[in-house]
Every structure is written in C-alpha cells, then in structure tokens.
XYZ file of C-alpha atoms in Angstrom:
400
model
C -7.789 -23.733 -17.373
C -6.868 -22.890 -13.871
C -3.799 -24.684 -12.570
C -3.399 -26.269 -9.175
C -0.593 -27.847 -7.226
C 0.293 -31.468 -7.858
C -1.019 -32.766 -4.545
C -3.948 -35.177 -4.672
C -7.272 -33.571 -4.054
C -10.734 -34.939 -3.434
C -13.149 -32.196 -4.522
C -16.567 -31.772 -3.046
C -19.416 -31.042 -5.419
C -19.271 -27.357 -4.451
C -15.510 -27.218 -5.039
C -15.905 -28.935 -8.383
C -18.526 -26.409 -9.440
C -16.239 -23.570 -8.389
C -13.423 -25.047 -10.450
C -15.761 -25.468 -13.384
C -16.998 -21.881 -13.164
C -14.065 -20.640 -15.190
C -13.133 -23.803 -16.980
C -14.946 -25.230 -19.962
C -13.850 -28.474 -21.539
C -11.753 -28.180 -24.655
C -13.405 -29.882 -27.587
C -11.926 -33.299 -28.261
C -8.273 -33.062 -29.185
C -6.353 -36.108 -30.349
C -3.244 -37.259 -28.435
C -1.204 -35.738 -31.253
C -1.992 -32.133 -30.342
C -3.890 -30.353 -33.073
C -2.322 -26.913 -33.253
C 0.309 -27.357 -35.953
C -1.874 -25.473 -38.449
C -3.818 -23.432 -35.963
C -3.693 -19.836 -37.232
C -7.215 -18.707 -38.176
C -7.560 -17.519 -41.752
C -9.208 -14.290 -40.569
C -6.912 -13.035 -37.828
C -8.842 -11.247 -35.121
C -7.359 -8.694 -32.790
C -5.972 -9.593 -29.403
C -7.646 -7.593 -26.641
C -5.559 -7.046 -23.501
C -7.808 -6.144 -20.583
C -6.170 -4.213 -17.753
C -8.143 -4.084 -14.526
C -7.373 -1.057 -12.362
C -8.526 -2.621 -9.114
C -10.226 -0.544 -6.459
C -11.630 2.377 -8.440
C -9.204 4.663 -10.243
C -9.442 8.405 -9.599
C -10.325 9.810 -12.986
C -9.938 13.498 -12.197
C -6.269 13.213 -11.265
C -5.677 10.839 -14.175
C -7.236 12.979 -16.881
C -7.273 16.475 -15.431
C -9.824 19.160 -16.493
C -7.178 21.778 -15.875
C -9.181 24.813 -17.042
C -11.980 24.278 -14.524
C -11.574 26.322 -11.351
C -13.867 23.856 -9.581
C -11.216 21.154 -9.932
C -8.778 23.089 -7.749
C -11.497 24.219 -5.317
C -12.771 20.670 -4.787
C -9.232 19.384 -4.257
C -7.297 22.005 -2.309
C -4.515 19.544 -1.386
C -4.954 16.742 -3.951
C -5.048 18.738 -7.197
C -2.131 18.410 -9.590
C -0.337 21.730 -10.020
C -0.537 23.199 -13.495
C 3.227 23.288 -13.919
C 3.351 19.498 -13.357
C 0.521 18.561 -15.696
C 1.129 16.997 -19.110
C -1.125 19.023 -21.385
C -3.076 17.034 -23.988
C -5.153 19.819 -25.496
C -7.288 22.827 -24.696
C -9.145 21.256 -21.747
C -7.346 18.185 -20.442
C -3.984 17.102 -19.109
C -2.331 13.921 -17.841
C -1.058 13.276 -14.368
C 2.752 13.678 -14.561
C 3.198 9.996 -13.678
C 1.732 9.113 -17.088
C 4.730 10.575 -18.920
C 5.596 7.174 -20.410
C 2.300 7.181 -22.326
C 3.028 10.418 -24.171
C 4.715 8.695 -27.160
C 1.548 6.611 -27.641
C -0.559 9.753 -27.430
C 1.640 11.670 -29.857
C 1.571 8.741 -32.284
C -2.242 8.812 -32.290
C -2.404 5.320 -30.798
C -4.073 6.182 -27.495
C -7.773 6.922 -27.100
C -9.057 8.425 -23.855
C -12.731 7.791 -23.192
C -13.963 10.275 -20.612
C -16.328 9.637 -17.729
C -17.262 6.039 -18.553
C -19.885 4.474 -16.294
C -23.408 3.063 -16.322
C -26.974 4.006 -15.340
C -27.955 3.872 -11.658
C -24.375 3.374 -10.460
C -23.642 1.295 -7.386
C -20.678 2.299 -5.255
C -19.999 -1.054 -3.616
C -16.713 -2.582 -4.788
C -18.116 -6.099 -4.974
C -21.323 -5.278 -6.796
C -19.944 -2.631 -9.131
C -17.066 -4.762 -10.399
C -19.567 -7.595 -10.852
C -21.605 -5.284 -13.092
C -18.520 -4.350 -15.116
C -17.398 -7.970 -15.390
C -20.761 -9.414 -16.442
C -22.067 -6.405 -18.434
C -25.288 -6.583 -16.445
C -27.614 -3.732 -15.575
C -27.548 -2.372 -12.022
C -30.578 -4.447 -11.047
C -29.617 -7.536 -13.023
C -27.557 -10.480 -11.780
C -25.693 -12.573 -14.345
C -23.596 -15.615 -13.531
C -20.936 -15.450 -16.214
C -18.469 -12.835 -17.401
C -19.344 -10.811 -20.485
C -16.656 -12.546 -22.537
C -17.725 -16.102 -21.709
C -20.514 -16.316 -24.333
C -18.482 -14.276 -26.833
C -15.398 -16.506 -27.007
C -17.088 -19.458 -28.782
C -17.958 -17.091 -31.651
C -14.279 -16.299 -32.249
C -13.572 -19.447 -34.305
C -10.248 -19.628 -32.491
C -8.420 -22.803 -33.493
C -5.792 -22.590 -30.781
C -6.346 -24.824 -27.728
C -6.922 -21.794 -25.481
C -9.036 -18.651 -25.796
C -7.647 -16.475 -23.028
C -4.918 -16.234 -20.416
C -5.368 -14.457 -17.093
C -2.083 -13.073 -15.740
C -3.457 -10.896 -12.953
C -6.534 -10.829 -10.747
C -9.576 -13.079 -10.898
C -11.151 -14.522 -14.040
C -13.775 -11.771 -13.874
C -14.953 -11.028 -17.429
C -13.839 -14.521 -18.463
C -15.662 -16.407 -15.736
C -18.099 -19.015 -17.037
C -18.326 -22.396 -18.681
C -17.935 -21.726 -22.412
C -14.504 -20.167 -22.869
C -11.209 -22.046 -22.576
C -9.330 -19.963 -20.049
C -5.921 -20.523 -18.507
C -5.174 -18.701 -15.255
C -1.406 -18.422 -15.126
C -0.405 -17.500 -11.594
C 3.081 -16.328 -10.786
C 6.202 -16.821 -12.855
C 5.719 -17.940 -16.457
C 8.819 -20.149 -16.523
C 7.845 -21.887 -13.292
C 4.371 -22.486 -14.629
C 5.708 -24.064 -17.806
C 7.936 -26.423 -15.815
C 4.938 -28.041 -14.139
C 4.470 -31.516 -15.559
C 1.462 -32.720 -13.532
C -0.924 -29.888 -12.890
C -3.719 -32.054 -11.561
C -3.504 -35.301 -9.623
C -7.056 -35.777 -8.432
C -8.755 -38.574 -6.542
C -12.408 -39.089 -7.309
C -13.643 -40.024 -3.843
C -17.435 -40.223 -3.710
C -18.145 -38.137 -6.806
C -20.704 -39.298 -9.320
C -19.588 -40.566 -12.697
C -20.584 -37.253 -14.264
C -18.453 -35.301 -11.802
C -15.569 -37.707 -12.357
C -15.811 -37.040 -16.086
C -15.771 -33.302 -15.409
C -12.595 -33.717 -13.345
C -10.967 -35.675 -16.145
C -11.920 -32.978 -18.651
C -10.424 -30.299 -16.421
C -7.221 -32.292 -16.104
C -7.020 -32.865 -19.850
C -7.745 -29.215 -20.546
C -4.996 -27.939 -18.296
C -2.461 -30.501 -19.462
C -3.205 -29.710 -23.107
C -2.768 -26.014 -22.449
C 0.493 -26.506 -20.594
C 1.802 -28.820 -23.310
C 0.863 -26.309 -25.988
C 2.632 -23.460 -24.209
C 5.688 -25.624 -23.613
C 5.797 -26.469 -27.293
C 5.728 -22.767 -28.129
C 8.286 -22.068 -25.413
C 10.779 -24.437 -27.041
C 11.200 -21.997 -29.933
C 10.815 -18.762 -27.975
C 12.873 -15.803 -29.087
C 14.050 -13.465 -26.297
C 12.090 -10.214 -25.881
C 14.557 -7.377 -26.405
C 12.516 -4.747 -24.573
C 13.409 -4.027 -20.956
C 10.289 -4.071 -18.789
C 10.050 -2.251 -15.444
C 10.663 -4.525 -12.502
C 7.231 -4.287 -10.951
C 4.888 -7.285 -10.571
C 2.608 -5.566 -13.076
C 5.581 -5.064 -15.373
C 6.123 -8.823 -15.224
C 2.507 -9.387 -16.240
C 3.028 -7.129 -19.251
C 6.340 -8.808 -20.052
C 4.648 -12.209 -19.997
C 2.067 -11.007 -22.517
C 4.870 -9.893 -24.836
C 6.638 -13.233 -24.398
C 3.516 -15.305 -24.978
C 2.440 -13.363 -28.048
C 5.977 -13.527 -29.395
C 5.881 -17.303 -28.909
C 2.743 -17.497 -31.052
C -0.002 -17.400 -28.410
C -2.042 -14.849 -30.353
C -5.175 -15.365 -28.301
C -8.386 -13.344 -28.345
C -7.925 -12.136 -24.755
C -5.297 -11.533 -22.103
C -6.183 -10.089 -18.710
C -3.877 -8.157 -16.370
C -4.573 -6.437 -13.053
C -3.020 -3.576 -11.092
C -4.074 -2.149 -7.740
C -5.186 -1.069 -5.353
C -6.595 2.244 -6.521
C -8.967 2.424 -3.528
C -7.365 5.636 -2.277
C -9.559 6.744 0.623
C -6.548 8.161 2.453
C -3.057 9.342 1.514
C -3.929 9.302 -2.170
C -1.260 11.573 -3.619
C 1.759 9.266 -3.412
C -0.125 6.000 -3.855
C -1.971 7.155 -6.955
C 1.142 8.694 -8.475
C 3.065 5.431 -8.052
C 0.260 3.273 -9.467
C -0.086 5.472 -12.544
C 3.689 5.363 -13.028
C 3.679 1.559 -12.865
C 0.802 1.408 -15.323
C 2.303 3.869 -17.809
C 5.826 2.441 -17.802
C 4.588 -1.132 -18.131
C 2.201 -0.303 -20.986
C 4.898 1.704 -22.744
C 7.265 -1.261 -22.600
C 4.513 -3.585 -23.846
C 3.865 -1.285 -26.796
C 7.551 -1.233 -27.736
C 7.839 -5.019 -27.423
C 4.753 -5.664 -29.532
C 5.919 -3.224 -32.186
C 9.197 -5.141 -32.323
C 7.413 -8.493 -32.647
C 4.936 -7.214 -35.227
C 1.855 -7.629 -33.011
C 1.041 -4.041 -32.052
C -1.187 -3.318 -35.049
C -3.267 -6.361 -34.165
C -3.581 -5.515 -30.458
C -6.038 -3.429 -28.462
C -5.354 -2.620 -24.804
C -8.367 -1.561 -22.742
C -8.607 -0.643 -19.061
C -11.557 -1.058 -16.724
C -12.218 -0.245 -13.086
C -15.305 -0.636 -10.897
C -15.854 3.113 -10.550
C -14.058 6.431 -10.278
C -13.644 8.647 -7.206
C -15.656 11.584 -5.909
C -14.557 14.994 -7.193
C -14.233 16.420 -3.690
C -11.319 15.227 -1.572
C -12.128 13.858 1.875
C -10.607 14.751 5.227
C -8.011 11.959 5.057
C -6.102 13.159 2.026
C -8.004 10.812 -0.258
C -11.167 10.437 -2.290
C -14.225 8.264 -1.797
C -16.152 6.100 -4.242
C -17.459 7.988 -7.240
C -19.040 7.253 -10.590
C -17.527 7.682 -14.052
C -13.821 7.486 -14.823
C -11.649 7.490 -17.953
C -10.897 4.342 -19.919
C -7.591 3.963 -21.792
C -7.690 2.272 -25.196
C -4.344 1.685 -26.906
C -3.155 -0.104 -30.032
C -1.440 0.265 -33.373
C -4.746 0.745 -35.180
C -6.557 2.633 -32.425
C -8.030 5.974 -33.448
C -6.320 8.192 -30.914
C -7.872 11.212 -29.246
C -10.267 12.208 -26.481
C -13.849 10.954 -26.663
C -16.870 11.991 -24.657
C -17.754 15.303 -23.046
C -15.729 16.808 -20.215
C -17.926 16.945 -17.129
C -18.658 20.389 -15.686
C -17.544 20.081 -12.059
C -19.769 22.966 -11.031
C -22.781 20.748 -11.819
C -22.350 17.894 -9.341
C -25.284 15.725 -8.278
C -26.973 16.068 -4.881
C -24.525 13.545 -3.396
C -21.511 15.440 -4.784
C -20.837 13.016 -7.617
C -20.527 13.315 -11.355
C -22.982 11.770 -13.790
C -21.479 9.340 -16.269
C -21.156 10.264 -19.936
C -20.283 7.102 -21.901
C -21.840 3.732 -21.086
C -19.324 0.921 -20.692
C -21.871 -1.528 -22.149
C -21.567 0.342 -25.459
C -17.774 0.174 -25.214
C -17.938 -3.595 -24.811
C -20.338 -3.874 -27.738
C -17.919 -1.876 -29.897
C -15.152 -4.322 -28.983
C -17.370 -7.224 -30.033
C -18.775 -5.750 -33.233
C -16.058 -3.375 -34.434
C -12.806 -4.765 -33.054
C -13.638 -8.473 -33.378
C -16.246 -7.998 -36.122
C -18.646 -10.475 -34.549
C -22.394 -10.531 -35.089
C -23.224 -10.908 -31.417
C -25.247 -8.727 -29.066
C -24.316 -8.407 -25.407
C -26.975 -8.578 -22.661
C -29.506 -5.790 -23.079
C -28.405 -5.349 -26.707
C -26.510 -2.085 -26.145
C -25.742 0.123 -29.114
C -22.043 0.443 -29.976
C -20.266 3.670 -29.160
C -21.214 6.629 -31.389
C -17.639 6.771 -32.681
C -15.100 4.298 -34.032
C -12.308 2.902 -31.905
C -10.130 1.901 -34.855
C -8.776 3.641 -37.901
C -10.083 2.508 -41.269
C-alpha cells in the first residue's frame, strides 16, 4: 500500500503497473473493518529488516584484531586496538557500536561473519537486486524474496508489512499487502484521502486495479488510525536522527498493536570510497544508538522476545584501503541479528586476510540465501522453500 498525494492522477498503463508492483489487493473486507479479532492464534515473530545502503565495510565493523594483515592492509583506516570493543579472542567492534554492547552481553545479538553469495557481483544495482530477490548471480527474478512468503503467514491483520525507509526491495511484488509509510507517522495518519484518481482511457480491468489500490490504502490508513486512537506514549528516548525516527515509528506501531510479519528500515550511505573514517563511524553510531533504543522500547512494550532484527547490505568493502582514504566494493560482510530469543554469539569462520583472492577480495563464508531460509523455516516456522531451495544455516538463530 504505497500512499500518494491527494491530487487527481491519470495513470498510464506503465505507471499503473509500477504502482501495482508493490501493491497487491487486500482480500475482500466488509465496510465494517474486520480486524477487531485479528490476532492470529499462533503468533509469529516480527522481522525488522534494516538495509545498510551502499555496502557496509565489514572489517571495520567486526574487526579481526589479532591479524597483522588487517593493520597492513589499512595503514590509515584501521581501528586502533585501544579503541576497539573486544568481543572475544579474535574479534572486536568498532567503537561507534558501543550502544550495542548491552545486547551482546545479554546474549541477544548474533554476528554472522562474512555473509555473501557465490559468484558475487560488485555493481550496486545488480547486487542489491540479488539480495532483495534471493536470486542466483545469473538469475533474474521480478519480485522480492518476501513477496511469495507473506501469503503463507496466515496474517489476519489488513497489512503484512510496513516500509519505513528505502524502497520496497524484498517486499516488492504482487502478493503481499505492503504499506510504504514515507515521512512522519503522524502526518501520514492525518491523510484522509490518499488516492483521488481519474480513470482516463484505462480499460475496465485497469480501472478495477486502481479501485483496489485505493481501497487497500484507505483500509490500511483507517486501520492504523483506529490503532492510533488508543496509542500509549513510548517512554524510550530515541536519538534524533532520521533513522532514529524510523526505529521510533516501529516501536510506536508495534505498541499500538501493529504486530506485522515485517518492517523495513534503511540507513545509508555506506558507499565509502573516500573519507571513510568519519562517515563510517557516524553511520555505525546512528545504527547502534537507534537499535539500542528500539530494543529498550520493545522490552518495555513486551514485544522484544517476539522480534528479530536483521541487517542486509549489497556487499562489503575490499580489505585494502584505496588512495582516497576509503574502500572499494568487496564481497562478504557481517550481518547483525538481534532479538529477545536470538541465540547470541559469533557465527561463521573469520577470514584469513593473508589469503585474499587474485583481485584482492575475500571469499564469502555464509550464504545469505541460507540465512533467509532459516528466517522462513526456523523463525516463522513455515514449510516454504525459497528460490533454488537453499538449505537453512547449519546453526540455529533462536534459543530453544
């Protein structure tokens, strides 16, 4: 359900198809909205996807501090040992991730090392497309990996997912019921007429599609407004970054009762080809402080145990710094997985930086397709295989 301004609009066929790409019609709902008794009997976990746009530098995020090659490859960009936040015998956090240490110490943060995919592609556009569709490198899929999964959720709420940052991405398609909530939550809820379309020369089928889109959005807005009427204030103070507002809105919406299968946030840009040190430090600080506040808020509201936060990014960065004080496109990078029932720890092997490939890159260790399959089969407990039928991860993401 992507909202638009209230001005009349006469969509072309192409425009209509673009609108429909992320918007599937809600199944018939009577004028008396049918969500009064909408909580599924088997409550599934809410997955909060956080896109780190641009390609996050994994080596300065999760630092292999005992490897001399790390410091040799990054004579100016390495993080000094006295600044690092030690996590164990081999790895340390960037100091800007200080706010995540309570999650780590509570055993509620899993760090998946060097996540990637076979035959990696280092183009932003194509690589994020692969991550968003769960395709192979030589395969082109039209819909996001979550689009065919959402109908299996048996979600009785009038919406399956809310996008608070970035594009629809993993939610793009025609089967899920997705609301893209741009900007301020309160301003969005005040909108009374989201669509006011004129049909122009469209066929009757296209006109019906427009009507379904309008009904879908209006139903979603009405549902959220109904929840908003009884909203209890979130006590947690969130950092005053745009990304902090995204996280705050998740806490508000879940506290209101919008316990949806998926939320999506986005932070960037991590495309640090030049002047990386300060930019990367600030982005990691924004991420850590916002996620820490979200954790506290969801603990307070009783939702943290039923929540899983998972990051994704199109690729990592090269181990060797470039001549502009930055790093170029690389391969694998760490994935953060957080939640009240997450089995905390470090997973996957630490890459030996003395064994780079011929093009000075790392080789990936964990396949993100398996991570997605674990979310589907273990976290959501669905009997559904993603494209290519990947095996789940060789370890559990959740505690028993």
